Amino acid sequence: MIAGLRTRILAIIVIVTCLTAGVTGVAVAMVVRDWVYQDAQEAVLTTFRHDMETFERQGMPAPGSGGASPGGRSSIGEFLPGDYTVEVDGVTVRQGSAPPQDFPGAMRRELERVPSLYRFQRLPDGKVLVAHSVPRPTIFNAESVVVYGVQPLEDVGPRLNRLTLLVVVAVAGSALLGILVALIVARTVTRPLSRIQSVAARVTDGDTEARLPATDVTELRDLTDTFNSMLDRQNESIDVLRHQDARSRRFVGDVSHELRSPLAALVPAAEVLREEAATLGADSDLRRASELVASEVDTLAGLVDDLLEMTRLDAGAAEVRRAPFELVGALREALSARGWHSVVVDGAPLTVESDRRRVVAVVTNLVGNAVRHGAPPVMVTVAPSADGAIVEVRDHGPGVPPGDEERVFGRFAKAQEARSRGAGGGAGLGLAIARDNARLLGGDVDYRREGATTVFRLRLAR
């Protein structure tokens, strides 16, 4: 299968050129071959006519001399200078090199019947048969006298060989010329495509100023104008989207910052409400209301922190502070501080060099997701890897529905719509921020299902 456009153009032009040259060469060879044979036959026939005219002048008695002698039949061929066969009334009186049985019967009958005829016929071995019926055969006391001669077609073979060589050279030259023309045409056709590919590669690399150069070819000029116009409109759309995205990020950041001030006052108040609610009866409406307010304030505070973190990540302002720390101990300390005492951290002490705060944030987000949406027991496993460390968070919940394995890492995405905030769910930012932080550190977070367990895996690069 021919894949490239340049190769296809080369193949098509070369094939067409060779076929055209071959067909033309064969046609010319056939015509010239006929000319060669005709010329050779004309030369043989001219010589034969000259011999027959000489024979008729010298070998026949003059009219009124009383006819030929009784033995005239046997001496008819005395005046024939060439290699000829003579038949008198169908009887061979002189035999040349060609046997009489090779003469065509139709030709023989016609010549015996009509005097003064000349006939010739091409033979398959490069020779020609010529024949002549002698006028006034009665001079020889005969009804018919026919002279036959088989002559070679001189110089036909060498001339045909030269012709064949000329045709072969012409076809080969046409093929070489076709290759040269094909290279020029292919280069002319593919050069604009190469320019488009080069410009497209520059645009892909972020060069918004890349454009196709102007050209004088009408079709290519239209293509160039269309392509450049497309890039202009694309840049305009990208600018609009970039401005909208910047405004959205700025709005989220501004709202988050504005919410931090009232939240700074609400969080201590929520702690007071939680402490006061503990002194009330279990069935007290005031206790339930206080606990609900305190819980929602904590959720809102976490959401604001997530939004601020997401804004910093989007803006490229997230700061990574790498330093060696012991990973297993740091995770146990963080989980204990959040009250997740039932979550087991399994693994030997392992020192890594990374941003401790962000690594802990990623793992606590994964553990929080398992605690809220999974089923106990929840386990954290830490193990070294060839390029760093692997942290796996396992739970025994139902896992992510099929088809949502990647969607759960999107922002504000929830694997199940039933997991609303009222049911203890989050805003859908935890897994997205966890993956963004992991990639910021040179690693990644992925999901898989192993039997009855759900596994979120953090890969940390060295």
PDB file of N, CA and C in Angstrom, residues 133-216:
ATOM      1  N   SER A 133       5.132 -14.805 -64.498  1.00  0.00           N
ATOM      2  CA  SER A 133       4.690 -15.632 -65.628  1.00  0.00           C
ATOM      3  C   SER A 133       5.171 -14.970 -66.920  1.00  0.00           C
ATOM      4  N   VAL A 134       5.972 -15.709 -67.702  1.00  0.00           N
ATOM      5  CA  VAL A 134       6.609 -15.154 -68.899  1.00  0.00           C
ATOM      6  C   VAL A 134       5.558 -14.872 -69.960  1.00  0.00           C
ATOM      7  N   PRO A 135       5.595 -13.683 -70.568  1.00  0.00           N
ATOM      8  CA  PRO A 135       4.648 -13.401 -71.639  1.00  0.00           C
ATOM      9  C   PRO A 135       4.971 -14.233 -72.887  1.00  0.00           C
ATOM     10  N   ARG A 136       4.029 -14.456 -73.736  1.00  0.00           N
ATOM     11  CA  ARG A 136       4.151 -15.219 -74.980  1.00  0.00           C
ATOM     12  C   ARG A 136       4.838 -16.568 -74.754  1.00  0.00           C
ATOM     13  N   PRO A 137       4.299 -17.415 -73.848  1.00  0.00           N
ATOM     14  CA  PRO A 137       4.928 -18.717 -73.591  1.00  0.00           C
ATOM     15  C   PRO A 137       4.903 -19.632 -74.820  1.00  0.00           C
ATOM     16  N   THR A 138       4.052 -19.342 -75.815  1.00  0.00           N
ATOM     17  CA  THR A 138       3.960 -20.225 -76.987  1.00  0.00           C
ATOM     18  C   THR A 138       5.235 -20.246 -77.777  1.00  0.00           C
ATOM     19  N   ILE A 139       6.084 -19.235 -77.576  1.00  0.00           N
ATOM     20  CA  ILE A 139       7.379 -19.232 -78.258  1.00  0.00           C
ATOM     21  C   ILE A 139       8.189 -20.464 -77.866  1.00  0.00           C
ATOM     22  N   PHE A 140       7.973 -20.879 -76.591  1.00  0.00           N
ATOM     23  CA  PHE A 140       8.687 -22.070 -76.113  1.00  0.00           C
ATOM     24  C   PHE A 140       7.872 -23.342 -76.311  1.00  0.00           C
ATOM     25  N   ASN A 141       6.890 -23.245 -77.266  1.00  0.00           N
ATOM     26  CA  ASN A 141       6.008 -24.401 -77.484  1.00  0.00           C
ATOM     27  C   ASN A 141       5.365 -24.842 -76.161  1.00  0.00           C
ATOM     28  N   ALA A 142       4.930 -23.874 -75.349  1.00  0.00           N
ATOM     29  CA  ALA A 142       4.312 -24.178 -74.049  1.00  0.00           C
ATOM     30  C   ALA A 142       3.141 -23.244 -73.825  1.00  0.00           C
ATOM     31  N   GLU A 143       2.262 -23.710 -72.967  1.00  0.00           N
ATOM     32  CA  GLU A 143       1.099 -22.879 -72.609  1.00  0.00           C
ATOM     33  C   GLU A 143       1.431 -21.911 -71.476  1.00  0.00           C
ATOM     34  N   SER A 144       2.392 -22.253 -70.600  1.00  0.00           N
ATOM     35  CA  SER A 144       2.773 -21.361 -69.495  1.00  0.00           C
ATOM     36  C   SER A 144       4.225 -21.597 -69.123  1.00  0.00           C
ATOM     37  N   VAL A 145       4.907 -20.474 -68.868  1.00  0.00           N
ATOM     38  CA  VAL A 145       6.273 -20.514 -68.355  1.00  0.00           C
ATOM     39  C   VAL A 145       6.326 -19.575 -67.138  1.00  0.00           C
ATOM     40  N   VAL A 146       6.661 -20.138 -65.993  1.00  0.00           N
ATOM     41  CA  VAL A 146       6.672 -19.367 -64.729  1.00  0.00           C
ATOM     42  C   VAL A 146       8.053 -19.478 -64.107  1.00  0.00           C
ATOM     43  N   VAL A 147       8.582 -18.321 -63.680  1.00  0.00           N
ATOM     44  CA  VAL A 147       9.887 -18.269 -63.022  1.00  0.00           C
ATOM     45  C   VAL A 147       9.669 -17.915 -61.549  1.00  0.00           C
ATOM     46  N   TYR A 148      10.237 -18.711 -60.646  1.00  0.00           N
ATOM     47  CA  TYR A 148      10.138 -18.497 -59.188  1.00  0.00           C
ATOM     48  C   TYR A 148      11.529 -18.198 -58.630  1.00  0.00           C
ATOM     49  N   GLY A 149      11.536 -17.311 -57.641  1.00  0.00           N
ATOM     50  CA  GLY A 149      12.796 -17.016 -56.959  1.00  0.00           C
ATOM     51  C   GLY A 149      12.563 -16.750 -55.477  1.00  0.00           C
ATOM     52  N   VAL A 150      13.446 -17.285 -54.636  1.00  0.00           N
ATOM     53  CA  VAL A 150      13.392 -17.043 -53.177  1.00  0.00           C
ATOM     54  C   VAL A 150      14.623 -16.228 -52.815  1.00  0.00           C
ATOM     55  N   GLN A 151      14.396 -14.988 -52.395  1.00  0.00           N
ATOM     56  CA  GLN A 151      15.487 -14.071 -52.105  1.00  0.00           C
ATOM     57  C   GLN A 151      15.442 -13.640 -50.629  1.00  0.00           C
ATOM     58  N   PRO A 152      16.599 -13.504 -50.014  1.00  0.00           N
ATOM     59  CA  PRO A 152      16.621 -13.017 -48.621  1.00  0.00           C
ATOM     60  C   PRO A 152      16.350 -11.517 -48.564  1.00  0.00           C
ATOM     61  N   LEU A 153      15.708 -11.121 -47.487  1.00  0.00           N
ATOM     62  CA  LEU A 153      15.485  -9.687 -47.245  1.00  0.00           C
ATOM     63  C   LEU A 153      16.732  -9.138 -46.578  1.00  0.00           C
ATOM     64  N   GLU A 154      17.563  -8.487 -47.354  1.00  0.00           N
ATOM     65  CA  GLU A 154      18.872  -8.078 -46.881  1.00  0.00           C
ATOM     66  C   GLU A 154      18.771  -6.963 -45.837  1.00  0.00           C
ATOM     67  N   ASP A 155      19.612  -7.067 -44.806  1.00  0.00           N
ATOM     68  CA  ASP A 155      19.785  -6.034 -43.770  1.00  0.00           C
ATOM     69  C   ASP A 155      18.536  -5.806 -42.912  1.00  0.00           C
ATOM     70  N   VAL A 156      17.553  -6.732 -43.018  1.00  0.00           N
ATOM     71  CA  VAL A 156      16.328  -6.542 -42.215  1.00  0.00           C
ATOM     72  C   VAL A 156      16.608  -6.797 -40.745  1.00  0.00           C
ATOM     73  N   GLY A 157      17.323  -7.909 -40.425  1.00  0.00           N
ATOM     74  CA  GLY A 157      17.610  -8.237 -39.024  1.00  0.00           C
ATOM     75  C   GLY A 157      18.358  -7.154 -38.291  1.00  0.00           C
ATOM     76  N   PRO A 158      19.521  -6.700 -38.804  1.00  0.00           N
ATOM     77  CA  PRO A 158      20.249  -5.618 -38.109  1.00  0.00           C
ATOM     78  C   PRO A 158      19.440  -4.340 -37.970  1.00  0.00           C
ATOM     79  N   ARG A 159      18.678  -4.007 -38.980  1.00  0.00           N
ATOM     80  CA  ARG A 159      17.876  -2.780 -38.903  1.00  0.00           C
ATOM     81  C   ARG A 159      16.788  -2.917 -37.828  1.00  0.00           C
ATOM     82  N   LEU A 160      16.176  -4.104 -37.741  1.00  0.00           N
ATOM     83  CA  LEU A 160      15.172  -4.323 -36.685  1.00  0.00           C
ATOM     84  C   LEU A 160      15.818  -4.312 -35.302  1.00  0.00           C
ATOM     85  N   ASN A 161      17.040  -4.858 -35.200  1.00  0.00           N
ATOM     86  CA  ASN A 161      17.734  -4.829 -33.908  1.00  0.00           C
ATOM     87  C   ASN A 161      18.037  -3.390 -33.493  1.00  0.00           C
ATOM     88  N   ARG A 162      18.482  -2.585 -34.444  1.00  0.00           N
ATOM     89  CA  ARG A 162      18.734  -1.180 -34.121  1.00  0.00           C
ATOM     90  C   ARG A 162      17.439  -0.476 -33.724  1.00  0.00           C
ATOM     91  N   LEU A 163      16.368  -0.835 -34.398  1.00  0.00           N
ATOM     92  CA  LEU A 163      15.073  -0.238 -34.058  1.00  0.00           C
ATOM     93  C   LEU A 163      14.652  -0.621 -32.641  1.00  0.00           C
ATOM     94  N   THR A 164      14.820  -1.907 -32.294  1.00  0.00           N
ATOM     95  CA  THR A 164      14.452  -2.354 -30.947  1.00  0.00           C
ATOM     96  C   THR A 164      15.275  -1.629 -29.888  1.00  0.00           C
ATOM     97  N   LEU A 165      16.591  -1.503 -30.127  1.00  0.00           N
ATOM     98  CA  LEU A 165      17.447  -0.792 -29.179  1.00  0.00           C
ATOM     99  C   LEU A 165      17.014   0.661 -29.035  1.00  0.00           C
ATOM    100  N   LEU A 166      16.659   1.293 -30.158  1.00  0.00           N
ATOM    101  CA  LEU A 166      16.212   2.680 -30.109  1.00  0.00           C
ATOM    102  C   LEU A 166      14.932   2.818 -29.288  1.00  0.00           C
ATOM    103  N   VAL A 167      13.994   1.872 -29.444  1.00  0.00           N
ATOM    104  CA  VAL A 167      12.744   1.928 -28.686  1.00  0.00           C
ATOM    105  C   VAL A 167      13.008   1.746 -27.197  1.00  0.00           C
ATOM    106  N   VAL A 168      13.896   0.775 -26.863  1.00  0.00           N
ATOM    107  CA  VAL A 168      14.217   0.548 -25.448  1.00  0.00           C
ATOM    108  C   VAL A 168      14.853   1.781 -24.827  1.00  0.00           C
ATOM    109  N   VAL A 169      15.803   2.394 -25.553  1.00  0.00           N
ATOM    110  CA  VAL A 169      16.446   3.605 -25.041  1.00  0.00           C
ATOM    111  C   VAL A 169      15.433   4.729 -24.880  1.00  0.00           C
ATOM    112  N   ALA A 170      14.505   4.847 -25.825  1.00  0.00           N
ATOM    113  CA  ALA A 170      13.485   5.905 -25.738  1.00  0.00           C
ATOM    114  C   ALA A 170      12.573   5.679 -24.538  1.00  0.00           C
ATOM    115  N   VAL A 171      12.170   4.427 -24.297  1.00  0.00           N
ATOM    116  CA  VAL A 171      11.304   4.145 -23.144  1.00  0.00           C
ATOM    117  C   VAL A 171      12.038   4.416 -21.842  1.00  0.00           C
ATOM    118  N   ALA A 172      13.328   3.981 -21.774  1.00  0.00           N
ATOM    119  CA  ALA A 172      14.108   4.242 -20.562  1.00  0.00           C
ATOM    120  C   ALA A 172      14.299   5.741 -20.342  1.00  0.00           C
ATOM    121  N   GLY A 173      14.581   6.463 -21.419  1.00  0.00           N
ATOM    122  CA  GLY A 173      14.721   7.911 -21.284  1.00  0.00           C
ATOM    123  C   GLY A 173      13.426   8.571 -20.848  1.00  0.00           C
ATOM    124  N   SER A 174      12.313   8.080 -21.375  1.00  0.00           N
ATOM    125  CA  SER A 174      11.015   8.633 -20.965  1.00  0.00           C
ATOM    126  C   SER A 174      10.751   8.354 -19.495  1.00  0.00           C
ATOM    127  N   ALA A 175      11.143   7.160 -19.036  1.00  0.00           N
ATOM    128  CA  ALA A 175      10.953   6.840 -17.613  1.00  0.00           C
ATOM    129  C   ALA A 175      11.774   7.771 -16.734  1.00  0.00           C
ATOM    130  N   LEU A 176      13.047   8.001 -17.119  1.00  0.00           N
ATOM    131  CA  LEU A 176      13.878   8.928 -16.345  1.00  0.00           C
ATOM    132  C   LEU A 176      13.311  10.339 -16.375  1.00  0.00           C
ATOM    133  N   LEU A 177      12.848  10.760 -17.550  1.00  0.00           N
ATOM    134  CA  LEU A 177      12.229  12.082 -17.647  1.00  0.00           C
ATOM    135  C   LEU A 177      10.963  12.153 -16.796  1.00  0.00           C
ATOM    136  N   GLY A 178      10.185  11.042 -16.799  1.00  0.00           N
ATOM    137  CA  GLY A 178       8.978  11.008 -15.975  1.00  0.00           C
ATOM    138  C   GLY A 178       9.300  11.103 -14.496  1.00  0.00           C
ATOM    139  N   ILE A 179      10.395  10.439 -14.064  1.00  0.00           N
ATOM    140  CA  ILE A 179      10.790  10.538 -12.664  1.00  0.00           C
ATOM    141  C   ILE A 179      11.174  11.966 -12.308  1.00  0.00           C
ATOM    142  N   LEU A 180      11.931  12.612 -13.206  1.00  0.00           N
ATOM    143  CA  LEU A 180      12.333  14.001 -12.957  1.00  0.00           C
ATOM    144  C   LEU A 180      11.113  14.918 -12.876  1.00  0.00           C
ATOM    145  N   VAL A 181      10.190  14.756 -13.830  1.00  0.00           N
ATOM    146  CA  VAL A 181       8.966  15.578 -13.809  1.00  0.00           C
ATOM    147  C   VAL A 181       8.143  15.273 -12.557  1.00  0.00           C
ATOM    148  N   ALA A 182       8.075  13.990 -12.190  1.00  0.00           N
ATOM    149  CA  ALA A 182       7.300  13.608 -11.005  1.00  0.00           C
ATOM    150  C   ALA A 182       7.889  14.231  -9.750  1.00  0.00           C
ATOM    151  N   LEU A 183       9.221  14.256  -9.656  1.00  0.00           N
ATOM    152  CA  LEU A 183       9.848  14.876  -8.486  1.00  0.00           C
ATOM    153  C   LEU A 183       9.516  16.363  -8.409  1.00  0.00           C
ATOM    154  N   ILE A 184       9.549  17.021  -9.562  1.00  0.00           N
ATOM    155  CA  ILE A 184       9.237  18.454  -9.575  1.00  0.00           C
ATOM    156  C   ILE A 184       7.773  18.692  -9.200  1.00  0.00           C
ATOM    157  N   VAL A 185       6.877  17.897  -9.805  1.00  0.00           N
ATOM    158  CA  VAL A 185       5.450  18.061  -9.510  1.00  0.00           C
ATOM    159  C   VAL A 185       5.155  17.730  -8.049  1.00  0.00           C
ATOM    160  N   ALA A 186       5.735  16.621  -7.560  1.00  0.00           N
ATOM    161  CA  ALA A 186       5.492  16.226  -6.168  1.00  0.00           C
ATOM    162  C   ALA A 186       5.989  17.297  -5.209  1.00  0.00           C
ATOM    163  N   ARG A 187       7.154  17.856  -5.523  1.00  0.00           N
ATOM    164  CA  ARG A 187       7.668  18.911  -4.651  1.00  0.00           C
ATOM    165  C   ARG A 187       6.771  20.137  -4.692  1.00  0.00           C
ATOM    166  N   THR A 188       6.281  20.470  -5.880  1.00  0.00           N
ATOM    167  CA  THR A 188       5.395  21.632  -6.006  1.00  0.00           C
ATOM    168  C   THR A 188       4.092  21.424  -5.252  1.00  0.00           C
ATOM    169  N   VAL A 189       3.560  20.186  -5.298  1.00  0.00           N
ATOM    170  CA  VAL A 189       2.275  19.911  -4.658  1.00  0.00           C
ATOM    171  C   VAL A 189       2.417  19.787  -3.145  1.00  0.00           C
ATOM    172  N   THR A 190       3.484  19.119  -2.701  1.00  0.00           N
ATOM    173  CA  THR A 190       3.606  18.833  -1.267  1.00  0.00           C
ATOM    174  C   THR A 190       4.247  19.967  -0.469  1.00  0.00           C
ATOM    175  N   ARG A 191       4.904  20.889  -1.156  1.00  0.00           N
ATOM    176  CA  ARG A 191       5.533  21.984  -0.410  1.00  0.00           C
ATOM    177  C   ARG A 191       4.504  22.797   0.389  1.00  0.00           C
ATOM    178  N   PRO A 192       3.345  23.177  -0.186  1.00  0.00           N
ATOM    179  CA  PRO A 192       2.349  23.891   0.633  1.00  0.00           C
ATOM    180  C   PRO A 192       1.856  23.059   1.807  1.00  0.00           C
ATOM    181  N   LEU A 193       1.713  21.744   1.606  1.00  0.00           N
ATOM    182  CA  LEU A 193       1.278  20.894   2.717  1.00  0.00           C
ATOM    183  C   LEU A 193       2.330  20.871   3.821  1.00  0.00           C
ATOM    184  N   SER A 194       3.603  20.844   3.442  1.00  0.00           N
ATOM    185  CA  SER A 194       4.665  20.886   4.445  1.00  0.00           C
ATOM    186  C   SER A 194       4.636  22.204   5.211  1.00  0.00           C
ATOM    187  N   ARG A 195       4.348  23.294   4.480  1.00  0.00           N
ATOM    188  CA  ARG A 195       4.254  24.593   5.164  1.00  0.00           C
ATOM    189  C   ARG A 195       3.088  24.599   6.145  1.00  0.00           C
ATOM    190  N   ILE A 196       1.956  24.032   5.712  1.00  0.00           N
ATOM    191  CA  ILE A 196       0.796  23.980   6.611  1.00  0.00           C
ATOM    192  C   ILE A 196       1.126  23.152   7.837  1.00  0.00           C
ATOM    193  N   GLN A 197       1.794  22.011   7.633  1.00  0.00           N
ATOM    194  CA  GLN A 197       2.167  21.165   8.761  1.00  0.00           C
ATOM    195  C   GLN A 197       3.109  21.898   9.708  1.00  0.00           C
ATOM    196  N   SER A 198       4.067  22.633   9.147  1.00  0.00           N
ATOM    197  CA  SER A 198       5.011  23.370   9.986  1.00  0.00           C
ATOM    198  C   SER A 198       4.305  24.453  10.792  1.00  0.00           C
ATOM    199  N   VAL A 199       3.417  25.190  10.113  1.00  0.00           N
ATOM    200  CA  VAL A 199       2.685  26.247  10.820  1.00  0.00           C
ATOM    201  C   VAL A 199       1.764  25.650  11.879  1.00  0.00           C
ATOM    202  N   ALA A 200       1.096  24.525  11.551  1.00  0.00           N
ATOM    203  CA  ALA A 200       0.213  23.875  12.529  1.00  0.00           C
ATOM    204  C   ALA A 200       1.004  23.402  13.746  1.00  0.00           C
ATOM    205  N   ALA A 201       2.233  22.893  13.512  1.00  0.00           N
ATOM    206  CA  ALA A 201       3.066  22.464  14.634  1.00  0.00           C
ATOM    207  C   ALA A 201       3.449  23.659  15.511  1.00  0.00           C
ATOM    208  N   ARG A 202       3.759  24.799  14.877  1.00  0.00           N
ATOM    209  CA  ARG A 202       4.078  25.992  15.660  1.00  0.00           C
ATOM    210  C   ARG A 202       2.879  26.476  16.462  1.00  0.00           C
ATOM    211  N   VAL A 203       1.690  26.408  15.852  1.00  0.00           N
ATOM    212  CA  VAL A 203       0.476  26.807  16.576  1.00  0.00           C
ATOM    213  C   VAL A 203       0.232  25.870  17.751  1.00  0.00           C
ATOM    214  N   THR A 204       0.468  24.559  17.521  1.00  0.00           N
ATOM    215  CA  THR A 204       0.296  23.587  18.603  1.00  0.00           C
ATOM    216  C   THR A 204       1.247  23.878  19.756  1.00  0.00           C
ATOM    217  N   ASP A 205       2.457  24.352  19.425  1.00  0.00           N
ATOM    218  CA  ASP A 205       3.437  24.678  20.469  1.00  0.00           C
ATOM    219  C   ASP A 205       3.157  26.015  21.144  1.00  0.00           C
ATOM    220  N   GLY A 206       2.101  26.694  20.705  1.00  0.00           N
ATOM    221  CA  GLY A 206       1.716  27.934  21.374  1.00  0.00           C
ATOM    222  C   GLY A 206       2.075  29.207  20.653  1.00  0.00           C
ATOM    223  N   ASP A 207       2.584  29.109  19.424  1.00  0.00           N
ATOM    224  CA  ASP A 207       2.949  30.308  18.653  1.00  0.00           C
ATOM    225  C   ASP A 207       1.691  30.867  17.993  1.00  0.00           C
ATOM    226  N   THR A 208       1.100  31.858  18.605  1.00  0.00           N
ATOM    227  CA  THR A 208      -0.138  32.437  18.079  1.00  0.00           C
ATOM    228  C   THR A 208       0.089  33.344  16.879  1.00  0.00           C
ATOM    229  N   GLU A 209       1.351  33.678  16.579  1.00  0.00           N
ATOM    230  CA  GLU A 209       1.651  34.559  15.463  1.00  0.00           C
ATOM    231  C   GLU A 209       2.013  33.794  14.188  1.00  0.00           C
ATOM    232  N   ALA A 210       2.034  32.480  14.231  1.00  0.00           N
ATOM    233  CA  ALA A 210       2.416  31.676  13.069  1.00  0.00           C
ATOM    234  C   ALA A 210       1.363  31.799  11.977  1.00  0.00           C
ATOM    235  N   ARG A 211       1.822  32.076  10.746  1.00  0.00           N
ATOM    236  CA  ARG A 211       0.921  32.196   9.599  1.00  0.00           C
ATOM    237  C   ARG A 211       1.607  31.627   8.355  1.00  0.00           C
ATOM    238  N   LEU A 212       0.792  31.242   7.375  1.00  0.00           N
ATOM    239  CA  LEU A 212       1.340  30.766   6.104  1.00  0.00           C
ATOM    240  C   LEU A 212       1.812  31.949   5.275  1.00  0.00           C
ATOM    241  N   PRO A 213       2.946  31.828   4.572  1.00  0.00           N
ATOM    242  CA  PRO A 213       3.413  32.927   3.721  1.00  0.00           C
ATOM    243  C   PRO A 213       2.539  33.077   2.491  1.00  0.00           C
ATOM    244  N   ALA A 214       2.541  34.267   1.918  1.00  0.00           N
ATOM    245  CA  ALA A 214       1.742  34.537   0.723  1.00  0.00           C
ATOM    246  C   ALA A 214       2.311  33.783  -0.476  1.00  0.00           C
ATOM    247  N   THR A 215       1.432  33.476  -1.442  1.00  0.00           N
ATOM    248  CA  THR A 215       1.831  32.758  -2.650  1.00  0.00           C
ATOM    249  C   THR A 215       1.100  33.336  -3.853  1.00  0.00           C
ATOM    250  N   ASP A 216       1.683  33.142  -5.055  1.00  0.00           N
ATOM    251  CA  ASP A 216       1.082  33.646  -6.285  1.00  0.00           C
ATOM    252  C   ASP A 216       0.163  32.628  -6.956  1.00  0.00           C
TER     253      ASP A 216
END
